[in-house]
Short mmCIF file of C-alpha atoms in Angstrom, two decimals:
data_model
loop_
_atom_site.label_atom_id
_atom_site.label_comp_id
_atom_site.label_asym_id
_atom_site.label_seq_id
_atom_site.Cartn_x
_atom_site.Cartn_y
_atom_site.Cartn_z
CA MET A 279 13.47 -13.68 -1.25
CA SER A 280 10.81 -11.46 -1.40
CA ARG A 281 9.86 -9.33 1.65
CA ARG A 282 6.75 -9.99 3.05
CA ARG A 283 3.88 -7.26 3.36
CA LEU A 284 3.84 -5.71 6.92
CA GLU A 285 0.11 -5.60 7.71
CA PRO A 286 -1.36 -2.56 8.59
CA ARG A 287 -1.62 -1.48 12.08
CA THR A 288 -5.27 -1.58 13.53
CA LEU A 289 -6.87 1.53 15.15
CA ARG A 290 -7.28 -0.20 18.22
CA ARG A 291 -3.43 -0.94 18.12
CA GLN A 292 -2.28 2.59 16.97
CA LEU A 293 -4.78 4.20 19.86
CA THR A 294 -3.49 2.10 22.31
CA ILE A 295 0.50 2.78 21.85
CA VAL A 296 -0.67 6.44 21.60
CA LEU A 297 -2.03 6.39 25.07
CA ILE A 298 1.10 4.26 26.45
CA VAL A 299 3.39 7.17 25.05
CA VAL A 300 1.56 9.96 26.47
CA VAL A 301 1.00 8.32 29.83
CA SER A 302 4.64 7.30 29.77
CA ALA A 303 5.74 10.94 28.79
CA MET A 304 3.47 12.64 31.74
CA ALA A 305 5.01 9.92 34.35
CA ALA A 306 8.40 10.91 33.58
CA ALA A 307 7.89 14.29 33.31
CA ILE A 308 6.23 14.33 37.22
CA VAL A 309 9.54 12.17 37.99
CA LEU A 310 11.72 14.73 36.47
CA LEU A 311 9.86 17.71 38.27
CA SER A 312 9.74 16.00 41.20
CA ALA A 313 13.45 14.89 41.40
CA ILE A 314 14.97 18.21 40.41
CA PRO A 315 13.39 20.67 43.36
CA LEU A 316 14.15 17.49 45.84
CA ASN A 317 17.67 17.49 44.60
CA ASN A 318 18.24 21.30 44.78
CA SER A 319 16.48 21.23 48.58
CA LEU A 320 19.26 18.48 49.47
CA VAL A 321 21.76 20.37 48.23
CA SER A 322 20.93 23.74 49.33
CA GLN A 323 20.62 21.88 53.15
CA LEU A 324 24.04 19.95 52.75
CA ASP A 325 25.54 23.42 51.74
CA ASN A 326 24.12 25.05 54.78
CA ASN A 327 25.83 22.88 56.83
CA LEU A 328 29.15 22.78 55.00
CA ARG A 329 29.48 26.47 55.48
CA GLN A 330 28.50 25.98 59.20
CA ALA A 331 31.01 23.25 59.67
CA SER A 332 33.75 25.40 57.81
CA SER A 333 32.84 28.45 60.43
CA ARG A 334 33.57 25.91 63.01
CA ALA A 335 36.85 25.05 61.57
CA VAL A 336 38.05 28.37 61.19
CA ASN A 337 37.06 29.26 64.97
CA ALA A 338 38.73 26.32 65.99
CA THR A 339 42.22 26.49 68.10
CA PRO A 340 44.71 24.57 66.42
CA ASN A 341 46.32 23.38 69.54
CA ARG A 342 45.32 21.20 72.62
CA LEU A 343 45.08 24.13 75.35
CA LEU A 344 42.38 27.02 75.73
CA GLN A 345 43.53 30.32 77.05
CA GLY A 346 44.51 29.94 80.77
CA GLY A 347 46.39 26.71 80.20
CA THR A 348 43.02 24.53 80.33
CA ALA A 349 43.37 20.97 78.31
CA LEU A 350 40.80 20.29 75.44
CA PRO A 351 38.74 17.19 76.00
CA GLN A 352 39.89 14.06 73.70
CA PRO A 353 39.02 10.66 73.12
CA GLY A 354 40.71 8.41 75.83
CA ASP A 355 40.57 11.35 78.71
CA ASP A 356 38.93 10.28 82.09
CA MET A 357 36.37 13.06 81.83
CA PRO A 358 35.56 15.59 78.74
CA GLY A 359 36.79 19.21 80.27
CA ALA A 360 38.67 17.75 83.39
CA THR A 361 42.18 18.97 84.11
CA SER A 362 44.99 17.70 85.88
CA SER A 363 48.52 17.85 86.24
CA SER A 364 49.18 15.12 83.68
CA SER A 365 46.96 16.99 81.11
CA ALA A 366 48.23 20.26 81.67
CA ALA A 367 50.78 21.02 78.89
CA SER A 368 53.28 23.75 79.06
CA PRO A 369 53.43 26.67 77.03
CA ASP A 370 56.33 25.17 75.08
CA GLU A 371 54.24 22.41 74.29
CA ALA A 372 51.49 24.66 72.92
CA THR A 373 53.86 25.93 70.00
CA GLN A 374 54.91 22.58 69.28
CA ASP A 375 54.78 20.98 65.42
CA PRO A 376 50.64 20.63 64.77
CA THR A 377 51.83 17.71 62.56
CA GLN A 378 53.10 15.74 65.50
CA ASP A 379 50.94 13.72 67.67
CA ASN A 380 50.02 16.05 70.25
CA GLY A 381 47.37 13.95 71.44
CA PHE A 382 45.45 15.38 68.12
CA GLY A 383 46.19 12.03 66.67
CA ALA A 384 47.29 14.62 63.55
CA ARG A 385 43.33 15.44 63.54
CA PRO A 386 42.92 18.74 61.97
CA PRO A 387 41.37 21.49 64.05
CA GLY A 388 37.42 21.74 63.39
CA LEU A 389 36.94 17.74 62.90
CA GLY A 390 35.71 17.08 66.42
CA TYR A 391 33.38 14.18 67.44
CA GLY A 392 29.87 14.61 66.21
CA GLN A 393 30.75 15.26 62.66
CA SER A 394 28.86 12.99 60.47
CA ALA A 395 30.60 10.17 58.57
CA GLY A 396 32.71 11.29 55.49
CA THR A 397 33.16 14.72 56.67
CA ILE A 398 36.77 16.15 55.84
CA ALA A 399 38.63 18.51 56.90
CA LEU A 400 42.27 19.81 56.14
CA PHE A 401 44.12 22.87 57.98
CA ASP A 402 46.99 24.74 56.58
CA SER A 403 49.19 26.52 58.49
CA GLY A 404 51.39 27.57 55.55
CA SER A 405 54.28 24.86 56.65
CA ASN A 406 52.13 21.98 57.65
CA ILE A 407 48.91 20.31 56.72
CA GLN A 408 46.68 18.47 58.92
CA ALA A 409 43.97 16.58 56.95
CA GLY A 410 41.22 13.47 57.48
CA TYR A 411 38.17 12.60 57.72
CA PHE A 412 35.77 9.90 59.53
CA ASP A 413 35.00 6.87 58.03
CA ALA A 414 31.64 4.83 57.74
CA ASN A 415 32.43 3.17 61.30
CA GLY A 416 32.89 6.74 62.87
CA GLU A 417 36.76 6.09 63.05
CA PHE A 418 39.28 9.05 62.01
CA ALA A 419 41.30 8.25 58.91
CA THR A 420 43.83 10.25 57.44
CA LEU A 421 44.01 11.41 53.85
CA THR A 422 46.26 10.51 51.19
CA GLY A 423 48.84 12.79 48.95
CA VAL A 424 46.26 12.26 46.13
CA GLN A 425 43.25 13.31 48.28
CA ILE A 426 45.18 16.10 49.65
CA ALA A 427 46.03 17.37 46.21
CA ALA A 428 42.51 17.29 45.03
CA LEU A 429 41.29 18.92 48.05
CA THR A 430 43.99 22.23 47.84
CA THR A 431 42.60 22.65 44.22
CA VAL A 432 39.83 24.63 45.86
CA PRO A 433 39.72 28.43 45.76
CA THR A 434 39.88 30.44 49.11
CA ASP A 435 37.13 32.45 48.16
CA GLY A 436 34.31 31.46 50.53
CA GLU A 437 32.72 29.89 47.70
CA ILE A 438 31.41 26.11 47.57
CA TYR A 439 32.84 24.13 44.86
CA THR A 440 31.99 20.48 43.59
CA ILE A 441 34.87 18.27 43.36
CA THR A 442 35.92 14.73 43.09
CA ILE A 443 38.21 13.22 45.67
CA PRO A 444 39.75 9.92 44.59
CA ASP A 445 38.49 6.79 46.33
CA LEU A 446 35.95 8.85 48.16
CA GLY A 447 33.54 10.14 45.34
CA VAL A 448 32.00 13.50 45.10
CA TYR A 449 32.14 16.27 47.63
CA HIS A 450 30.99 19.85 48.03
CA ALA A 451 34.02 21.69 49.65
CA ILE A 452 34.91 25.21 50.73
CA SER A 453 37.75 27.09 51.73
CA ALA A 454 38.20 29.70 54.32
CA ALA A 455 41.37 31.81 55.40
CA GLY A 456 41.99 32.18 59.26
CA GLN A 457 42.98 35.47 61.04
CA SER A 458 46.75 34.22 61.55
CA GLY A 459 46.78 33.39 57.53
CA ASP A 460 46.22 29.73 57.89
CA ARG A 461 43.44 27.76 55.70
CA SER A 462 41.04 25.54 56.53
CA ILE A 463 39.00 23.38 53.73
CA THR A 464 35.88 21.64 55.00
CA ALA A 465 34.04 18.95 52.46
CA LEU A 466 30.94 16.98 52.89
CA PRO A 467 29.90 14.12 50.67
CA MET A 468 27.14 14.12 48.01
CA LYS A 469 26.51 10.59 49.00
CA SER A 470 23.76 11.08 50.95
CA VAL A 471 21.95 13.18 48.44
CA THR A 472 22.67 11.32 45.27
CA ALA A 473 21.09 8.15 47.46
CA THR A 474 17.68 9.84 48.53
CA VAL A 475 17.27 11.27 45.06
CA GLY A 476 18.20 7.85 43.53
CA GLY A 477 15.96 6.34 45.73
CA PHE A 478 12.92 8.66 45.00
CA VAL A 479 13.21 8.43 41.46
CA LEU A 480 13.57 4.75 41.60
CA GLY A 481 10.47 4.43 43.62
CA ALA A 482 8.66 7.05 41.61
CA SER A 483 9.62 5.00 38.43
CA ILE A 484 8.09 1.57 39.86
CA VAL A 485 5.01 3.59 40.63
CA GLY A 486 5.03 4.91 36.97
CA VAL A 487 5.57 1.74 35.28
CA ILE A 488 2.74 0.20 37.32
CA THR A 489 0.55 3.10 36.37
CA ILE A 490 1.31 3.04 33.08
CA GLY A 491 0.42 -0.82 32.51
CA LEU A 492 -2.83 -0.15 34.43
CA ALA A 493 -3.38 2.85 32.26
CA ALA A 494 -2.62 0.61 28.87
CA LEU A 495 -4.85 -2.39 30.40
CA LEU A 496 -7.72 0.01 30.87
CA GLY A 497 -7.31 2.25 28.05
CA ALA A 498 -7.12 -1.03 25.84
CA LEU A 499 -10.48 -2.11 27.23
CA LEU A 500 -12.23 1.29 26.67
CA ILE A 501 -10.56 1.56 23.49
CA LYS A 502 -11.74 -2.03 22.23
CA ARG A 503 -15.21 -1.32 23.69
CA ALA A 504 -15.46 1.69 21.62
CA LEU A 505 -14.56 0.55 18.68
CA THR A 506 -16.49 -2.31 18.87
CA PRO A 507 -19.39 -0.94 16.85
CA LEU A 508 -16.71 -0.28 14.19
CA ASP A 509 -16.26 -3.96 13.85
CA HIS A 510 -19.97 -4.66 13.19
CA LEU A 511 -20.00 -2.08 10.36
CA ALA A 512 -16.86 -3.89 8.75
CA ARG A 513 -18.50 -7.34 9.01
CA THR A 514 -21.55 -5.78 7.70
CA ALA A 515 -19.58 -4.56 4.64
CA GLN A 516 -17.67 -7.55 4.32
CA ALA A 517 -21.18 -9.50 4.18
CA ILE A 518 -22.41 -7.52 1.55
CA SER A 519 -19.05 -7.94 -0.64
CA ARG A 520 -19.62 -11.57 -0.40
CA LEU A 521 -23.15 -11.52 -2.11
CA PRO A 522 -23.39 -12.32 -5.67
CA LEU A 523 -24.73 -8.76 -6.70
CA ASP A 524 -24.50 -9.72 -10.59
CA HIS A 525 -27.58 -11.45 -10.01
CA ALA A 526 -28.90 -10.53 -6.65
CA THR A 527 -32.28 -9.70 -5.87
CA GLY A 528 -31.79 -7.40 -2.95
CA VAL A 529 -29.24 -6.39 -0.23
CA ALA A 530 -31.05 -7.61 3.14
CA GLN A 531 -28.13 -6.66 5.34
CA ARG A 532 -28.33 -3.96 7.85
CA VAL A 533 -26.33 -2.46 10.33
CA PRO A 534 -27.59 -3.83 13.79
CA GLU A 535 -29.56 -1.55 15.98
CA ASN A 536 -27.19 -1.94 18.87
CA VAL A 537 -24.38 -0.21 16.42
CA VAL A 538 -26.73 2.62 15.37
CA GLY A 539 -26.96 3.90 19.10
CA SER A 540 -23.60 3.41 20.43
CA SER A 541 -22.19 7.12 19.70
CA LYS A 542 -22.95 9.98 17.76
CA GLU A 543 -20.18 9.48 15.45
CA VAL A 544 -20.41 5.61 14.97
CA THR A 545 -24.33 6.36 14.67
CA GLU A 546 -23.87 9.04 11.75
CA VAL A 547 -21.82 6.29 10.05
CA ALA A 548 -24.03 3.56 10.41
CA ASN A 549 -26.99 5.50 9.52
CA SER A 550 -25.11 6.65 6.31
CA VAL A 551 -24.63 3.02 5.41
CA ASN A 552 -28.06 1.78 5.89
CA ALA A 553 -29.28 4.59 3.97
CA MET A 554 -26.98 3.56 1.15
CA LEU A 555 -27.96 -0.11 1.33
CA THR A 556 -31.47 0.87 1.00
CA HIS A 557 -30.90 2.77 -2.06
CA ILE A 558 -29.08 -0.27 -3.30
CA ASP A 559 -31.58 -2.21 -2.54
CA ASN A 560 -34.44 0.12 -4.04
CA ALA A 561 -31.87 0.12 -7.37
CA PHE A 562 -32.12 -3.89 -7.31
CA ALA A 563 -35.83 -3.82 -7.00
CA ALA A 564 -36.26 -1.48 -10.01
CA ARG A 565 -33.67 -3.31 -11.87
CA ASP A 566 -35.74 -6.37 -11.18
CA ALA A 567 -39.28 -4.85 -12.09
CA SER A 568 -37.46 -3.70 -15.26
CA GLU A 569 -36.06 -6.83 -16.10
CA SER A 570 -39.31 -8.72 -15.46
CA LYS A 571 -41.13 -6.46 -17.73
CA LEU A 572 -38.28 -7.18 -20.48
CA ARG A 573 -38.42 -10.60 -19.98
CA SER A 574 -42.53 -10.67 -20.05
CA PHE A 575 -42.43 -8.31 -22.91
CA VAL A 576 -40.04 -10.95 -24.91
CA ALA A 577 -41.64 -14.03 -24.18
CA ASP A 578 -45.15 -12.54 -25.16
CA ALA A 579 -43.68 -10.75 -28.40
CA SER A 580 -41.98 -14.25 -29.09
CA HIS A 581 -45.22 -16.10 -28.45
CA GLU A 582 -47.24 -13.93 -30.92
CA LEU A 583 -44.47 -14.07 -33.49
CA ARG A 584 -44.59 -17.67 -33.73
CA THR A 585 -47.79 -17.97 -35.46
CA PRO A 586 -47.51 -15.29 -38.20
CA LEU A 587 -43.62 -16.55 -38.66
CA ALA A 588 -45.14 -20.29 -39.08
CA SER A 589 -47.93 -18.70 -41.63
CA VAL A 590 -45.22 -16.85 -43.55
CA ARG A 591 -42.85 -20.02 -43.86
CA GLY A 592 -45.95 -22.37 -44.81
CA TYR A 593 -46.95 -20.13 -47.48
CA ALA A 594 -43.36 -19.63 -48.77
CA GLU A 595 -43.24 -23.62 -48.61
CA LEU A 596 -46.53 -23.72 -50.61
CA MET A 597 -45.60 -21.54 -53.42
CA LEU A 598 -42.04 -23.27 -53.87
CA ARG A 599 -43.84 -26.79 -54.45
CA ASN A 600 -45.17 -25.46 -57.60
CA PRO A 601 -42.21 -24.01 -59.27
CA SER A 602 -43.74 -24.03 -62.67
CA ARG A 603 -46.12 -21.40 -62.27
CA LEU A 604 -42.92 -18.80 -61.15
CA ASP A 605 -40.45 -17.38 -62.98
CA ASP A 606 -36.46 -17.65 -61.53
CA ASP A 607 -36.86 -14.11 -59.92
CA ASP A 608 -40.11 -15.38 -57.81
CA ILE A 609 -38.48 -18.56 -56.96
CA GLN A 610 -35.52 -16.70 -55.61
CA SER A 611 -37.66 -14.29 -53.40
CA LEU A 612 -39.68 -16.84 -51.92
CA SER A 613 -36.59 -19.22 -51.15
CA ARG A 614 -35.29 -16.06 -49.14
CA VAL A 615 -38.49 -15.46 -47.74
CA HIS A 616 -38.57 -19.34 -46.32
CA ALA A 617 -34.91 -19.24 -45.48
CA GLU A 618 -35.48 -15.86 -43.15
CA SER A 619 -38.67 -16.76 -41.75
CA THR A 620 -37.00 -20.10 -40.48
CA ARG A 621 -34.28 -18.07 -39.14
CA MET A 622 -36.70 -15.67 -37.64
CA GLY A 623 -38.69 -18.55 -36.28
CA HIS A 624 -35.37 -20.41 -34.41
CA LEU A 625 -34.53 -16.93 -33.03
CA VAL A 626 -37.95 -16.69 -31.51
CA GLU A 627 -37.92 -20.19 -29.96
CA ASP A 628 -34.34 -19.17 -28.29
CA LEU A 629 -36.01 -16.18 -27.05
CA LEU A 630 -38.73 -18.01 -25.42
CA LEU A 631 -36.56 -20.50 -24.04
CA LEU A 632 -34.57 -17.94 -22.41
CA ALA A 633 -37.25 -16.26 -20.95
CA ARG A 634 -38.69 -19.74 -19.50
CA LEU A 635 -35.19 -19.86 -17.66
CA ASP A 636 -35.19 -16.51 -16.76
CA ASP A 637 -38.33 -17.37 -15.10
CA GLU A 638 -36.84 -20.29 -13.31
CA ARG A 639 -38.71 -22.74 -14.20
CA PRO A 640 -37.53 -26.03 -12.93
CA LEU A 641 -36.41 -28.36 -15.83
CA GLU A 642 -36.88 -32.23 -15.81
CA SER A 643 -34.40 -33.87 -13.39
CA VAL A 644 -33.80 -37.87 -14.07
CA ASP A 645 -30.93 -40.05 -14.87
CA PHE A 646 -29.81 -40.73 -18.08
CA ASP A 647 -27.28 -41.91 -20.55
CA GLY A 648 -25.75 -38.94 -22.28
CA ILE A 649 -23.39 -41.31 -25.17
CA PRO A 650 -26.46 -41.19 -27.51
CA ALA A 651 -27.03 -37.63 -27.61
CA VAL A 652 -23.27 -37.17 -28.34
CA ILE A 653 -22.87 -39.96 -30.80
CA GLU A 654 -26.12 -38.83 -33.06
CA ALA A 655 -25.07 -34.91 -32.94
CA VAL A 656 -21.69 -35.40 -33.96
CA ALA A 657 -23.39 -37.88 -36.85
CA ASP A 658 -25.50 -35.16 -38.02
CA ALA A 659 -22.28 -33.01 -38.15
CA HIS A 660 -20.83 -34.99 -40.69
CA VAL A 661 -23.60 -34.36 -42.79
CA THR A 662 -24.51 -30.66 -42.09
CA GLY A 663 -20.47 -30.08 -41.76
CA PRO A 664 -18.79 -32.20 -44.39
CA THR A 665 -15.71 -30.06 -44.75
CA HIS A 666 -14.72 -30.32 -41.00
CA GLN A 667 -13.21 -33.09 -39.58
CA TRP A 668 -15.01 -34.60 -36.69
CA HIS A 669 -13.73 -36.66 -33.82
CA LEU A 670 -15.17 -38.74 -30.82
CA ASP A 671 -13.49 -39.30 -27.85
CA LEU A 672 -15.37 -41.40 -25.54
CA ALA A 673 -14.24 -43.70 -23.03
CA VAL A 674 -14.44 -47.61 -24.09
CA ASN A 675 -13.97 -50.67 -21.20
CA ASP A 676 -12.19 -53.72 -21.78
CA ASP A 677 -14.53 -55.39 -24.29
CA GLU A 678 -13.92 -52.43 -26.59
CA GLU A 679 -17.57 -51.01 -25.91
CA ILE A 680 -18.43 -47.39 -25.08
CA GLU A 681 -18.63 -46.99 -21.52
CA ARG A 682 -22.09 -45.87 -20.29
CA ILE A 683 -21.80 -41.86 -18.84
CA SER A 684 -24.88 -41.29 -16.76
CA LEU A 685 -26.08 -37.77 -15.81
CA HIS A 686 -28.83 -36.45 -13.78
CA GLY A 687 -30.75 -33.92 -15.15
CA ASP A 688 -32.91 -32.69 -18.42
CA GLU A 689 -32.03 -35.06 -21.50
CA GLY A 690 -33.63 -32.57 -23.72
CA ALA A 691 -31.93 -29.70 -22.28
CA PHE A 692 -28.38 -31.50 -22.45
CA ARG A 693 -29.11 -32.23 -26.19
CA GLN A 694 -29.62 -28.92 -26.87
CA ILE A 695 -26.14 -27.91 -25.20
CA VAL A 696 -24.40 -30.69 -27.16
CA VAL A 697 -26.04 -29.43 -30.30
CA ASN A 698 -25.41 -25.77 -30.03
CA LEU A 699 -21.70 -26.53 -28.98
CA ILE A 700 -21.28 -28.54 -31.76
CA SER A 701 -23.16 -26.14 -34.08
CA ASN A 702 -20.95 -23.31 -32.62
CA ALA A 703 -18.00 -25.37 -33.52
CA ARG A 704 -19.29 -26.01 -37.46
CA VAL A 705 -20.32 -22.39 -38.31
CA TYR A 706 -17.74 -20.48 -36.65
CA THR A 707 -14.50 -22.19 -37.94
CA PRO A 708 -13.33 -21.98 -41.09
CA GLU A 709 -13.45 -25.53 -43.43
CA GLY A 710 -10.93 -28.23 -42.80
CA THR A 711 -10.98 -27.43 -38.98
CA SER A 712 -10.62 -30.26 -36.88
CA VAL A 713 -13.30 -30.91 -34.18
CA THR A 714 -12.84 -33.07 -31.15
CA VAL A 715 -16.37 -34.17 -29.13
CA SER A 716 -15.64 -35.75 -25.60
CA LEU A 717 -17.79 -36.93 -22.70
CA ARG A 718 -16.23 -38.68 -19.81
CA ALA A 719 -16.71 -38.74 -16.52
CA VAL A 720 -14.09 -36.77 -14.35
CA ASP A 721 -13.64 -35.92 -10.62
CA GLY A 722 -17.29 -36.78 -9.84
CA VAL A 723 -18.56 -34.74 -12.64
CA ALA A 724 -19.76 -35.48 -16.29
CA ARG A 725 -17.31 -33.39 -18.46
CA PHE A 726 -18.56 -32.72 -22.11
CA THR A 727 -16.05 -30.68 -24.38
CA VAL A 728 -16.03 -29.57 -27.54
CA THR A 729 -12.23 -28.71 -28.84
CA ASP A 730 -11.23 -27.20 -32.38
CA ASP A 731 -8.31 -26.02 -33.92
CA GLY A 732 -9.39 -22.79 -35.35
CA PRO A 733 -8.16 -19.15 -34.95
CA GLY A 734 -9.65 -18.97 -31.36
CA ILE A 735 -11.87 -16.07 -29.63
CA PRO A 736 -10.42 -12.66 -29.35
CA VAL A 737 -9.67 -12.40 -25.65
CA GLU A 738 -11.36 -8.99 -25.03
CA ILE A 739 -14.46 -11.26 -25.56
CA GLN A 740 -13.88 -14.17 -23.76
CA ASP A 741 -14.87 -13.24 -20.31
CA ARG A 742 -18.48 -12.54 -21.77
CA ILE A 743 -19.06 -14.94 -24.61
CA PHE A 744 -21.81 -16.48 -23.03
CA ASP A 745 -23.80 -12.97 -22.63
CA ARG A 746 -26.68 -12.52 -25.04
CA PHE A 747 -26.07 -11.43 -28.27
CA VAL A 748 -22.33 -11.35 -27.88
CA LYS A 749 -20.68 -12.22 -31.42
CA ALA A 750 -17.28 -13.53 -32.56
CA ASP A 751 -17.89 -13.41 -36.03
CA ALA A 752 -15.64 -11.08 -37.19
CA SER A 753 -12.53 -13.26 -36.21
CA ARG A 754 -14.06 -16.90 -36.80
CA THR A 755 -15.90 -16.67 -39.60
CA PRO A 756 -16.01 -13.38 -41.29
CA GLY A 757 -19.55 -12.98 -43.20
CA LYS A 758 -21.58 -15.28 -41.36
CA GLY A 759 -24.07 -13.82 -39.51
CA SER A 760 -25.31 -15.29 -35.72
CA SER A 761 -28.07 -14.19 -33.27
CA GLY A 762 -25.60 -14.21 -30.36
CA LEU A 763 -27.91 -16.68 -28.51
CA GLY A 764 -26.61 -19.85 -28.62
CA LEU A 765 -23.93 -19.89 -26.07
CA SER A 766 -26.05 -17.72 -23.89
CA ILE A 767 -28.58 -20.85 -24.00
CA VAL A 768 -25.73 -23.28 -23.54
CA ALA A 769 -24.63 -21.29 -19.92
CA ALA A 770 -28.52 -20.99 -19.06
CA LEU A 771 -29.62 -24.72 -19.34
CA THR A 772 -25.76 -25.53 -17.77
CA HIS A 773 -26.74 -23.64 -14.79
CA ALA A 774 -30.21 -24.57 -14.60
CA GLN A 775 -29.06 -28.40 -14.23
CA HIS A 776 -26.53 -27.37 -11.48
CA GLY A 777 -23.70 -27.25 -13.74
CA THR A 778 -20.65 -25.10 -14.61
CA VAL A 779 -19.42 -23.81 -18.57
CA ASN A 780 -16.15 -22.30 -19.52
CA VAL A 781 -13.96 -21.60 -22.18
CA THR A 782 -10.40 -21.67 -22.94
CA SER A 783 -9.20 -20.16 -26.16
CA VAL A 784 -5.89 -19.32 -27.95
CA PRO A 785 -5.29 -19.24 -31.43
CA GLY A 786 -4.81 -23.03 -32.73
CA LYS A 787 -6.98 -23.96 -29.60
CA THR A 788 -10.53 -23.25 -28.10
CA VAL A 789 -12.10 -25.59 -25.70
CA PHE A 790 -15.83 -25.37 -24.38
CA GLN A 791 -16.27 -27.61 -21.64
CA VAL A 792 -19.33 -28.36 -19.71
CA SER A 793 -19.44 -30.14 -16.35
CA LEU A 794 -22.87 -31.80 -15.08
CA PRO A 795 -23.89 -33.69 -12.04
CA LEU A 796 -23.15 -37.67 -12.57
CA GLY A 797 -26.38 -39.72 -12.12
CA ASP A 798 -26.52 -43.13 -10.05
#
């Protein structure tokens, strides 16, 4: 399967795509350049809170009693800061194992109420570890061994590290040493920072997409408006390309005035195109004037030559009527004078006919039967070309009678077309050539064809075989002269009757085909 050729992209589409790409790149850059400072600011704020929380944890007392034996307020006490005999602990209780439930619920020091959800604290006394965090409901929860192991990887150097705690997510953590040699690790979640930055990016992206869509729509409209003058230029050029310039008398198309004044660049192009069309129009006018002068000269010259040629031919015929007064050389010379004057007379008549047709003088337009002209021309061809084989191909009815073919046009012009094509086949094919002449009604037209099995017409001249003074003598009939006007007369007479003529030729088969309007 052959690949379909991709149509080239229009300039309008290319400009729209470039606009969308540029606006998209700018929108992405704005979102990126805004999200990065926002993220840095939130992370810096989180790290400040983390350092403050770590400082409080280091300074916290890892037991329940204040100096002097006053109890710390805890959840479930009747009043924060209240003292009673039941809540006072003995000095022995103050030195109990901190991992036991001493009223702390195994909660590490520094993880007091008021901390945000997700805050993690770990207290390592060297022999025991207390660790936990506040969940999303504000309730205290302990850490698993795996989570504690992830926390204890943080170096105790006072720097902030980013770690991933299993089942809890990404945290910023800091580890600090107390005065008694213990260690306190505090961690704050990155979830809030990620959610804030992600929400900003999402919202900015939505706004960016809407902006890109509006920019693409508005840009497409502006680009279409800006390129509309070029569409007018293209239509003007296409209209000119469809003109039959081979016989046109001028180019009337011009770029419209509304295109000329649209923009500076388009105006320059439009003015250049209009100037070019004006030059072409002037060239056509000069050509028409030259051809008109030439046609007038040919017509006048041909008309003036008719009388002296007729006189020469008449005197030659008169002298040949009394051959007794002439010797053999004189008779031969006069015969040549008569033959050449006759040939010159035919040439002058052909030139006059072409001049009249060039002036577009109307031919007669009536209905007539074309069969008699064909039969008579073939009958004459049997006499003038007895060495050829002549065949008629005509339609017959059920009674074996030749069907009438009614044509609409000039009967005299049709007879000359028939005679010229049959004469062309007789003169320019060798002896013994078979020639078939046909006239039939086909597809709503009268189709007259002359087919021969001669050597054919060279390919290089087939396209211009109906031009004037084109000769194919060298290939078809070596040694025979030709004026080269017979087929051009056929083409001119055919076109004058709104018909068509063409030729197809290969060695062994040459077909001249004339199609003319049918009569009623």
